[in-house]
Amino acid sequence: MFGRGRTEPVVEPVEWDGPGLFSVATLVRVSTLRRGKLTGPPAVRAPVMLGGVRHFAPMAFVAATAGEHPSYALYAAVSPDTLLCSLLPEKGGARYRVTDADGTELGTVHRTPAAKRTVQHSWWLRQPGHADIVARYHWARGSAKDIAARGKETAVRGAGSVVGGVVDSVLSLGAEDTNSRSAPAKAITWLADGDEEPTAMTAGHVDGVTTYTPRAGWLDRRLAFALGVLRES
């Protein structure tokens, strides 16, 4: 009975280069007591309030090719004929080259090898002129050399303790590459160690949807979109 005869609000597209967080999803609105769930085409979306209810307005529509390692193209939602960037797979999908409409490289998005995913989240960035933009689990502090040194010290105490410590740490933080719905969602921070603005981007959740917030002024927003698209694909 609820919502019958109601007119759905028009969720207008918004500019892609504004500040603030974004999601990569089909969700336009979660279900409420009065209105059902609303979805749309795959898009990079920004939260907007309409009638006191949060909606996710499209900023960039996502087009994908078929195949094991698809390529992607992002088009401005306010001008669907305008190509913002392309995501082109390399090395069997382990790396994506991100280019603008003219073919100029904006940067690359890399997938962390499976063996390192207990320390580092699955996707990370390279943008020319800046350090690698990497998100490590909170227990994996310090440089890669520091982490390796700690691993060697722990290994001396026995392989069993190494495995147990790693598994316990990952479970307590909610590992990113699991499908568990019971583990609490954890915030993620991508850092460019040594940069003047080291905190490049963070991820969290709004209405059950993963959201991304570019933090560094130098981070190309299209490159951030690319990481979100690949993580949510």
XYZ file of N, CA and C in Angstrom:
699
model
N 0.818 -1.207 0.000
C 0.000 0.000 0.000
C 0.852 1.256 0.000
N 1.938 1.220 0.790
C 2.779 2.401 0.886
C 3.383 2.725 -0.468
N 3.344 3.978 -0.842
C 4.022 4.426 -2.047
C 3.191 4.287 -3.304
N 1.995 3.641 -3.221
C 1.197 3.452 -4.423
C 0.716 4.811 -4.936
N 0.920 5.049 -6.194
C 0.474 6.301 -6.789
C 1.443 7.450 -6.614
N 2.501 7.232 -5.881
C 3.478 8.301 -5.687
C 4.311 8.488 -6.956
N 4.675 9.717 -7.215
C 5.561 10.020 -8.333
C 6.993 10.036 -7.840
N 7.842 9.281 -8.500
C 9.245 9.239 -8.098
C 9.916 10.573 -8.440
N 10.793 11.058 -7.572
C 11.511 12.305 -7.874
C 12.474 12.115 -9.031
N 12.690 13.164 -9.774
C 13.648 13.119 -10.870
C 15.048 13.342 -10.290
N 15.903 12.355 -10.450
C 17.272 12.443 -9.938
C 18.153 12.942 -11.078
N 18.395 14.224 -11.100
C 19.165 14.822 -12.185
C 20.649 14.478 -12.054
N 21.347 14.313 -13.179
C 22.802 14.083 -13.109
C 23.518 15.313 -12.579
N 24.682 15.099 -12.003
C 25.479 16.192 -11.451
C 26.867 16.170 -12.072
N 27.565 17.283 -11.955
C 28.913 17.394 -12.520
C 29.858 16.411 -11.835
N 30.773 15.867 -12.615
C 31.661 14.824 -12.104
C 32.849 15.375 -11.334
N 33.217 16.650 -11.569
C 34.460 17.176 -10.998
C 34.259 17.998 -9.736
N 33.107 17.859 -9.102
C 32.895 18.560 -7.840
C 33.556 17.826 -6.684
N 33.604 18.454 -5.507
C 34.218 17.806 -4.343
C 33.280 16.780 -3.724
N 33.804 16.036 -2.765
C 32.966 15.135 -1.990
C 33.091 13.680 -2.401
N 32.351 12.847 -1.684
C 32.447 11.407 -1.864
C 31.636 10.946 -3.065
N 31.895 9.707 -3.480
C 31.151 9.100 -4.573
C 31.039 7.602 -4.337
N 30.092 6.993 -5.018
C 29.949 5.545 -5.024
C 29.992 5.069 -6.466
N 30.159 3.771 -6.642
C 30.070 3.162 -7.977
C 29.044 2.053 -7.845
N 27.835 2.297 -8.343
C 26.743 1.367 -8.071
C 25.568 1.623 -8.996
N 24.592 0.709 -8.927
C 23.311 0.916 -9.606
C 22.284 1.503 -8.643
N 22.589 1.519 -7.351
C 21.636 1.998 -6.353
C 21.413 3.498 -6.474
N 20.142 3.885 -6.590
C 19.749 5.290 -6.584
C 19.176 5.670 -5.220
N 18.437 4.729 -4.602
C 17.855 4.988 -3.279
C 17.566 3.663 -2.601
N 17.880 3.588 -1.309
C 17.529 2.397 -0.545
C 16.031 2.417 -0.266
N 15.477 1.267 0.070
C 14.050 1.202 0.379
C 13.759 1.891 1.704
N 12.603 2.500 1.796
C 12.150 3.143 3.023
C 10.756 2.614 3.357
N 10.173 3.087 4.455
C 8.829 2.651 4.827
C 7.801 3.055 3.778
N 8.054 4.154 3.102
C 7.081 4.683 2.154
C 7.442 4.446 0.693
N 8.693 4.169 0.428
C 9.133 4.009 -0.953
C 10.027 2.779 -1.083
N 9.936 2.130 -2.236
C 10.762 0.972 -2.487
C 12.156 1.358 -2.949
N 12.996 0.354 -3.065
C 14.355 0.561 -3.553
C 14.311 1.045 -4.997
N 15.221 1.950 -5.332
C 15.284 2.499 -6.680
C 16.680 2.275 -7.240
N 16.754 1.760 -8.453
C 18.052 1.501 -9.082
C 18.107 2.147 -10.461
N 19.309 2.202 -11.021
C 19.525 2.787 -12.329
C 20.696 2.103 -13.005
N 21.190 2.647 -14.088
C 22.329 2.038 -14.784
C 23.611 2.155 -13.966
N 24.596 1.311 -14.218
C 25.876 1.418 -13.506
C 26.479 2.801 -13.701
N 26.874 3.416 -12.606
C 27.381 4.783 -12.690
C 28.209 5.126 -11.467
N 29.070 6.099 -11.644
C 29.709 6.768 -10.514
C 28.697 7.790 -10.009
N 28.369 7.748 -8.719
C 27.245 8.515 -8.196
C 27.636 9.356 -6.986
N 26.924 10.460 -6.818
C 27.134 11.351 -5.685
C 25.843 11.420 -4.867
N 25.934 11.442 -3.535
C 24.718 11.529 -2.724
C 24.090 12.919 -2.807
N 22.774 12.955 -2.975
C 22.006 14.203 -2.978
C 20.745 13.974 -2.156
N 20.211 15.024 -1.578
C 18.981 14.920 -0.800
C 17.812 15.433 -1.631
N 16.782 14.597 -1.756
C 15.561 14.957 -2.476
C 14.377 14.618 -1.589
N 13.610 15.625 -1.215
C 12.470 15.392 -0.342
C 12.854 14.821 1.001
N 14.035 15.177 1.481
C 14.498 14.678 2.772
C 15.025 13.261 2.739
N 15.170 12.670 1.557
C 15.654 11.304 1.416
C 16.933 11.310 0.581
N 17.936 10.544 1.005
C 19.190 10.488 0.270
C 19.030 9.667 -1.008
N 19.464 10.251 -2.106
C 19.534 9.565 -3.388
C 20.978 9.635 -3.880
N 21.295 8.777 -4.838
C 22.624 8.780 -5.430
C 22.489 9.168 -6.903
N 22.912 10.400 -7.204
C 22.767 10.946 -8.543
C 23.957 10.566 -9.415
N 23.738 10.267 -10.695
C 24.859 9.881 -11.561
C 25.775 11.052 -11.872
N 27.076 10.800 -11.815
C 28.093 11.747 -12.263
C 28.750 11.271 -13.548
N 28.947 9.943 -13.639
C 29.586 9.352 -14.820
C 28.989 7.973 -15.045
N 28.500 7.727 -16.243
C 27.982 6.413 -16.592
C 29.137 5.488 -16.969
N 28.994 4.212 -16.590
C 30.055 3.231 -16.798
C 29.640 2.249 -17.878
N 30.437 2.172 -18.929
C 30.228 1.186 -19.989
C 31.372 0.186 -19.946
N 31.054 -1.090 -20.127
C 32.068 -2.145 -20.051
C 31.952 -3.073 -21.247
N 33.084 -3.590 -21.692
C 33.089 -4.611 -22.725
C 32.946 -5.984 -22.067
N 32.545 -6.965 -22.847
C 32.445 -8.322 -22.339
C 33.823 -8.969 -22.356
N 33.978 -10.019 -21.548
C 35.240 -10.749 -21.562
C 35.795 -10.950 -20.175
N 36.819 -11.788 -20.103
C 37.436 -12.102 -18.806
C 38.084 -10.874 -18.191
N 38.691 -10.046 -19.031
C 39.329 -8.828 -18.552
C 38.743 -7.637 -19.325
N 37.568 -7.173 -18.929
C 36.878 -6.135 -19.698
C 37.597 -4.793 -19.621
N 37.387 -3.996 -20.624
C 37.789 -2.592 -20.568
C 36.559 -1.777 -20.189
N 36.789 -0.554 -19.720
C 35.693 0.294 -19.257
C 35.844 1.687 -19.865
N 34.712 2.357 -20.010
C 34.708 3.750 -20.441
C 33.733 4.507 -19.555
N 34.137 5.694 -19.110
C 33.301 6.530 -18.257
C 32.892 7.774 -19.033
N 31.579 8.040 -19.044
C 31.025 9.179 -19.765
C 30.334 10.134 -18.790
N 30.530 11.419 -18.994
C 29.930 12.428 -18.116
C 28.410 12.306 -18.144
N 27.779 12.209 -16.991
C 26.328 12.020 -16.933
C 25.572 13.248 -17.442
N 26.119 14.435 -17.228
C 25.444 15.649 -17.699
C 25.602 15.826 -19.201
N 26.541 15.103 -19.798
C 26.782 15.172 -21.236
C 27.241 13.795 -21.693
N 26.304 12.854 -21.892
C 26.652 11.447 -22.101
C 27.558 11.157 -23.290
N 27.722 12.106 -24.193
C 28.633 11.895 -25.316
C 30.078 12.261 -24.979
N 30.286 12.805 -23.795
C 31.620 13.249 -23.387
C 32.360 12.139 -22.655
N 33.415 11.641 -23.272
C 34.239 10.602 -22.638
C 35.147 11.232 -21.591
N 35.063 10.728 -20.363
C 35.926 11.226 -19.287
C 37.246 10.457 -19.248
N 37.162 9.150 -19.331
C 38.378 8.340 -19.296
C 38.072 6.924 -19.733
N 39.121 6.221 -20.105
C 39.026 4.812 -20.479
C 39.930 4.000 -19.570
N 39.497 2.782 -19.245
C 40.272 1.860 -18.418
C 40.634 0.663 -19.293
N 41.925 0.516 -19.573
C 42.380 -0.485 -20.526
C 43.209 -1.547 -19.813
N 42.793 -2.815 -19.873
C 43.500 -3.866 -19.128
C 44.849 -4.199 -19.733
N 45.817 -4.460 -18.873
C 47.143 -4.920 -19.255
C 47.556 -6.043 -18.315
N 48.498 -6.844 -18.745
C 49.031 -7.935 -17.916
C 47.917 -8.834 -17.382
N 47.004 -9.215 -18.279
C 45.939 -10.121 -17.875
C 44.999 -9.548 -16.846
N 44.801 -8.244 -16.863
C 43.901 -7.604 -15.914
C 44.529 -7.271 -14.586
N 45.825 -7.541 -14.422
C 46.517 -7.207 -13.178
C 46.808 -5.714 -13.087
N 46.707 -5.028 -14.226
C 46.936 -3.583 -14.253
C 46.009 -2.966 -15.297
N 45.505 -1.770 -14.991
C 44.690 -1.023 -15.943
C 45.332 0.336 -16.182
N 45.460 0.672 -17.449
C 45.956 1.996 -17.832
C 44.757 2.913 -18.005
N 44.791 4.063 -17.359
C 43.671 5.003 -17.381
C 44.068 6.193 -18.250
N 43.300 6.447 -19.311
C 43.612 7.520 -20.238
C 42.432 8.475 -20.361
N 42.713 9.726 -20.740
C 41.639 10.686 -20.950
C 41.110 10.562 -22.379
N 40.225 11.483 -22.766
C 39.586 11.406 -24.078
C 40.582 11.530 -25.218
N 41.724 12.158 -24.976
C 42.755 12.325 -26.006
C 43.771 11.199 -26.014
N 43.617 10.228 -25.104
C 44.558 9.120 -25.026
C 45.742 9.378 -24.122
N 45.760 10.541 -23.456
C 46.849 10.846 -22.523
C 46.672 10.034 -21.248
N 47.761 9.420 -20.791
C 47.675 8.580 -19.595
C 47.524 9.432 -18.342
N 46.495 9.109 -17.551
C 46.261 9.772 -16.267
C 46.970 9.043 -15.136
N 47.176 7.764 -15.315
C 47.812 6.940 -14.297
C 47.444 5.490 -14.526
N 47.748 4.653 -13.560
C 47.443 3.230 -13.655
C 46.842 2.737 -12.353
N 46.008 1.707 -12.477
C 45.419 1.041 -11.315
C 45.931 -0.388 -11.315
N 46.479 -0.831 -10.205
C 47.123 -2.141 -10.109
C 46.374 -3.038 -9.123
N 46.337 -4.319 -9.450
C 45.757 -5.307 -8.538
C 46.875 -5.964 -7.748
N 46.754 -5.969 -6.438
C 47.759 -6.574 -5.569
C 47.780 -8.088 -5.765
N 48.963 -8.696 -5.925
C 49.028 -10.158 -6.029
C 48.393 -10.817 -4.805
N 47.799 -11.980 -5.013
C 47.068 -12.657 -3.942
C 47.926 -12.876 -2.704
N 49.218 -13.156 -2.904
C 50.102 -13.444 -1.772
C 50.288 -12.246 -0.849
N 50.031 -11.029 -1.352
C 50.245 -9.827 -0.541
C 48.954 -9.233 0.015
N 47.812 -9.880 -0.257
C 46.544 -9.264 0.120
C 46.217 -9.359 1.602
N 47.002 -10.128 2.361
C 46.826 -10.094 3.811
C 47.443 -8.846 4.414
N 48.266 -8.142 3.652
C 48.934 -6.924 4.115
C 48.354 -5.690 3.434
N 48.025 -5.808 2.159
C 47.670 -4.647 1.343
C 46.345 -4.893 0.634
N 45.498 -3.876 0.596
C 44.213 -4.005 -0.076
C 44.399 -4.289 -1.557
N 43.344 -4.799 -2.197
C 43.513 -5.451 -3.489
C 43.813 -4.519 -4.658
N 43.435 -3.232 -4.601
C 43.721 -2.326 -5.708
C 44.476 -1.104 -5.212
N 45.442 -0.649 -5.988
C 46.208 0.539 -5.625
C 46.526 1.331 -6.895
N 47.022 2.564 -6.710
C 47.149 3.523 -7.809
C 48.574 4.006 -8.010
N 48.842 4.387 -9.252
C 50.031 5.177 -9.570
C 49.588 6.389 -10.391
N 49.960 7.573 -9.920
C 49.717 8.799 -10.671
C 51.065 9.464 -10.912
N 51.382 9.817 -12.153
C 52.690 10.411 -12.447
C 53.009 11.590 -11.538
N 54.258 11.602 -11.040
C 54.704 12.687 -10.175
C 54.456 12.469 -8.705
N 53.893 11.308 -8.335
C 53.576 11.039 -6.930
C 53.986 9.613 -6.566
N 54.114 9.385 -5.269
C 54.449 8.047 -4.787
C 53.273 7.102 -5.031
N 53.554 5.792 -4.988
C 52.490 4.805 -5.113
C 51.414 5.065 -4.067
N 50.162 4.936 -4.478
C 49.012 5.214 -3.601
C 48.461 3.871 -3.149
N 48.784 3.485 -1.925
C 48.554 2.130 -1.443
C 47.750 2.168 -0.148
N 46.862 1.195 0.024
C 46.117 1.037 1.279
C 46.545 -0.258 1.938
N 47.133 -0.142 3.120
C 47.529 -1.324 3.876
C 46.599 -1.507 5.057
N 46.454 -2.760 5.487
C 45.692 -3.017 6.697
C 46.382 -2.325 7.874
N 45.576 -1.946 8.851
C 46.083 -1.086 9.919
C 47.210 -1.721 10.728
N 47.239 -3.060 10.782
C 48.322 -3.703 11.542
C 49.628 -3.703 10.760
N 49.545 -3.456 9.446
C 50.740 -3.485 8.598
C 51.323 -2.090 8.466
N 51.801 -1.514 9.572
C 52.338 -0.157 9.572
C 53.774 -0.110 9.081
N 54.162 1.037 8.594
C 55.535 1.242 8.165
C 55.735 0.919 6.700
N 56.980 0.970 6.268
C 57.320 0.702 4.878
C 57.264 -0.791 4.600
N 57.354 -1.139 3.310
C 57.392 -2.550 2.934
C 58.576 -3.251 3.586
N 59.708 -2.551 3.709
C 60.892 -3.122 4.354
C 60.621 -3.404 5.823
N 59.926 -2.475 6.496
C 59.588 -2.676 7.911
C 58.703 -3.900 8.090
N 57.690 -4.023 7.231
C 56.756 -5.145 7.334
C 57.488 -6.457 7.093
N 58.368 -6.478 6.087
C 59.131 -7.700 5.798
C 60.015 -8.075 6.974
N 60.640 -7.077 7.599
C 61.516 -7.345 8.749
C 60.718 -7.943 9.899
N 59.523 -7.392 10.162
C 58.701 -7.931 11.234
C 58.285 -9.361 10.924
N 58.025 -9.625 9.627
C 57.639 -10.973 9.248
C 58.751 -11.967 9.504
N 60.004 -11.570 9.209
C 61.138 -12.464 9.438
C 61.337 -12.722 10.932
N 61.171 -11.679 11.752
C 61.320 -11.840 13.198
C 60.279 -12.812 13.733
N 59.038 -12.689 13.233
C 57.975 -13.568 13.700
C 58.191 -14.995 13.233
N 58.750 -15.140 12.016
C 58.965 -16.478 11.462
C 59.911 -17.293 12.328
N 60.839 -16.633 13.002
C 61.780 -17.332 13.871
C 61.042 -18.044 14.995
N 59.896 -17.478 15.406
C 59.136 -18.059 16.510
C 58.226 -19.197 16.055
N 58.251 -19.479 14.761
C 57.480 -20.630 14.275
C 56.451 -20.249 13.239
N 56.333 -21.088 12.205
C 55.417 -20.802 11.105
C 53.973 -20.755 11.586
N 53.636 -21.575 12.556
C 52.257 -21.587 13.045
C 51.835 -20.249 13.595
N 52.714 -19.596 14.331
C 52.359 -18.307 14.908
C 52.222 -17.246 13.844
N 52.992 -17.376 12.747
C 52.878 -16.422 11.645
C 51.488 -16.491 11.040
N 51.081 -17.724 10.693
C 49.777 -17.896 10.058
C 48.667 -17.455 10.990
N 48.750 -17.882 12.248
C 47.708 -17.513 13.199
C 47.602 -16.025 13.384
N 48.765 -15.338 13.489
C 48.748 -13.891 13.690
C 48.159 -13.154 12.521
N 48.522 -13.589 11.310
C 47.993 -12.929 10.118
C 46.495 -13.133 10.007
N 46.044 -14.387 10.188
C 44.614 -14.665 10.058
C 43.815 -13.893 11.092
N 44.273 -13.895 12.342
C 43.557 -13.171 13.393
C 43.485 -11.689 13.087
N 44.585 -11.116 12.589
C 44.603 -9.689 12.291
C 43.628 -9.343 11.186
N 43.615 -10.162 10.127
C 42.728 -9.880 9.001
C 41.274 -10.030 9.414
N 40.962 -11.091 10.155
C 39.582 -11.288 10.572
C 39.103 -10.172 11.479
N 39.970 -9.687 12.348
C 39.561 -8.636 13.277
C 39.325 -7.318 12.578
N 39.889 -7.160 11.366
C 39.723 -5.909 10.627
C 38.673 -6.011 9.539
N 38.216 -7.223 9.244
C 37.243 -7.379 8.173
C 37.932 -7.326 6.829
N 38.457 -8.463 6.372
C 39.227 -8.481 5.131
C 38.379 -8.020 3.967
N 38.988 -7.271 3.071
C 38.269 -6.653 1.966
C 37.770 -7.652 0.947
N 38.494 -8.742 0.723
C 38.155 -9.638 -0.366
C 37.337 -10.834 0.096
N 36.459 -10.649 1.072
C 35.554 -11.705 1.487
C 34.136 -11.271 1.187
N 33.229 -12.250 1.187
C 31.820 -11.957 0.949
C 31.027 -11.977 2.239
N 31.704 -11.965 3.374
C 31.024 -12.020 4.655
C 30.205 -10.767 4.888
N 28.951 -10.964 5.310
C 28.077 -9.841 5.623
C 28.045 -9.553 7.121
N 28.649 -10.470 7.924
C 28.587 -10.312 9.365
C 29.716 -9.454 9.905
N 30.862 -9.412 9.200
C 31.998 -8.637 9.686
C 31.711 -7.152 9.542
N 32.070 -6.343 10.545
C 31.832 -4.909 10.443
C 32.673 -4.286 9.335
N 32.071 -3.339 8.637
C 32.790 -2.653 7.562
C 33.862 -1.755 8.153
N 35.040 -1.794 7.594
C 36.157 -1.003 8.076
C 36.520 0.085 7.072
N 36.896 1.231 7.577
C 37.348 2.308 6.709
C 38.692 1.932 6.095
N 38.935 2.417 4.891
C 40.182 2.154 4.183
C 40.811 3.489 3.831
N 42.132 3.575 3.942
C 42.855 4.795 3.600
C 43.974 4.464 2.625
N 43.972 5.152 1.483
C 45.067 5.012 0.511
C 46.061 6.147 0.738
N 47.319 5.790 0.942
C 48.358 6.756 1.276
C 49.448 6.771 0.209
N 49.968 7.968 -0.048
C 51.154 8.141 -0.890
C 52.275 8.558 0.046
N 52.981 7.585 0.591
C 54.016 7.861 1.592
C 55.072 8.810 1.039
N 55.363 9.863 1.821
C 56.385 10.822 1.430
C 55.846 12.024 0.686
N 54.600 11.995 0.236
C 54.024 13.135 -0.469
C 53.641 14.221 0.536
N 53.588 15.477 0.070
C 53.185 16.572 0.954
C 51.754 16.391 1.445
N 50.895 15.802 0.615
C 49.543 15.424 1.019
C 49.457 13.896 0.916
N 49.890 13.179 1.938
C 50.002 11.727 1.815
C 48.665 10.992 1.770
N 47.628 11.524 2.413
C 46.334 10.839 2.406
C 45.614 11.143 1.106
N 45.636 10.185 0.186
C 45.088 10.413 -1.144
C 43.588 10.185 -1.197
N 43.107 9.117 -0.546
C 41.695 8.770 -0.657
C 41.305 7.852 0.487
N 40.048 7.917 0.872
C 39.518 7.012 1.886
C 38.240 6.366 1.360
N 37.870 5.249 1.966
C 36.630 4.556 1.606
C 35.856 4.241 2.868
N 34.551 4.316 2.774
C 33.667 3.992 3.891
C 32.364 3.442 3.343
N 31.271 3.598 4.105
C 29.973 3.095 3.670
C 28.869 4.086 4.017
N 27.933 4.265 3.094
C 26.732 5.072 3.299
C 25.553 4.262 2.780
N 24.559 4.037 3.612
C 23.371 3.256 3.229
C 23.753 1.884 2.681
N 24.804 1.297 3.237
C 25.234 -0.022 2.815
C 26.011 -0.047 1.518
N 26.296 1.120 0.952
C 27.038 1.221 -0.296
C 28.454 1.707 0.002
N 29.452 1.092 -0.626
C 30.828 1.560 -0.463
C 30.982 2.923 -1.117
N 31.554 3.861 -0.380
C 31.783 5.206 -0.893
C 33.265 5.532 -0.832
N 33.696 6.418 -1.712
C 35.092 6.821 -1.824
C 35.165 8.342 -1.723
N 36.166 8.826 -0.998
C 36.352 10.263 -0.849
C 37.776 10.645 -1.198
N 38.008 11.288 -2.345
C 39.342 11.815 -2.641
C 39.725 12.871 -1.612
N 40.925 12.790 -1.069
C 41.367 13.707 -0.014
C 42.457 14.663 -0.478
N 43.374 14.180 -1.299
C 44.508 15.008 -1.730
C 44.090 15.872 -2.916
N 44.485 17.140 -2.880
C 44.159 18.037 -3.973
C 44.766 17.625 -5.295
N 45.890 16.888 -5.243
C 46.582 16.496 -6.472
C 45.997 15.245 -7.127
N 45.173 14.477 -6.415
C 44.666 13.225 -6.967
C 43.650 13.496 -8.075
N 43.904 12.962 -9.256
C 42.974 13.122 -10.372
C 41.695 12.336 -10.054
N 40.574 13.034 -10.036
C 39.312 12.407 -9.647
C 38.939 11.253 -10.578
N 39.326 11.352 -11.830
C 39.029 10.270 -12.770
C 39.800 9.001 -12.421
N 41.002 9.152 -11.905
C 41.782 7.998 -11.474
C 41.137 7.358 -10.248
N 40.599 8.194 -9.364
C 39.865 7.672 -8.208
C 38.619 6.919 -8.667
N 37.909 7.469 -9.653
C 36.754 6.769 -10.214
C 37.167 5.402 -10.738
N 38.292 5.345 -11.427
C 38.755 4.091 -12.020
C 38.975 3.032 -10.958
N 39.601 3.403 -9.843
C 39.803 2.436 -8.777
C 38.462 1.949 -8.242
N 37.523 2.876 -8.043
C 36.196 2.468 -7.557
C 35.495 1.529 -8.515
N 35.570 1.809 -9.807
C 34.937 0.951 -10.815
C 35.506 -0.456 -10.757
N 36.835 -0.573 -10.670
C 37.469 -1.889 -10.652
C 37.170 -2.650 -9.367
N 37.155 -1.944 -8.248
C 36.849 -2.634 -6.981
C 35.408 -3.121 -6.933
N 34.493 -2.391 -7.547
C 33.080 -2.749 -7.457
C 32.614 -3.626 -8.612
N 33.508 -3.906 -9.567
C 33.110 -4.726 -10.730
C 33.048 -6.224 -10.364
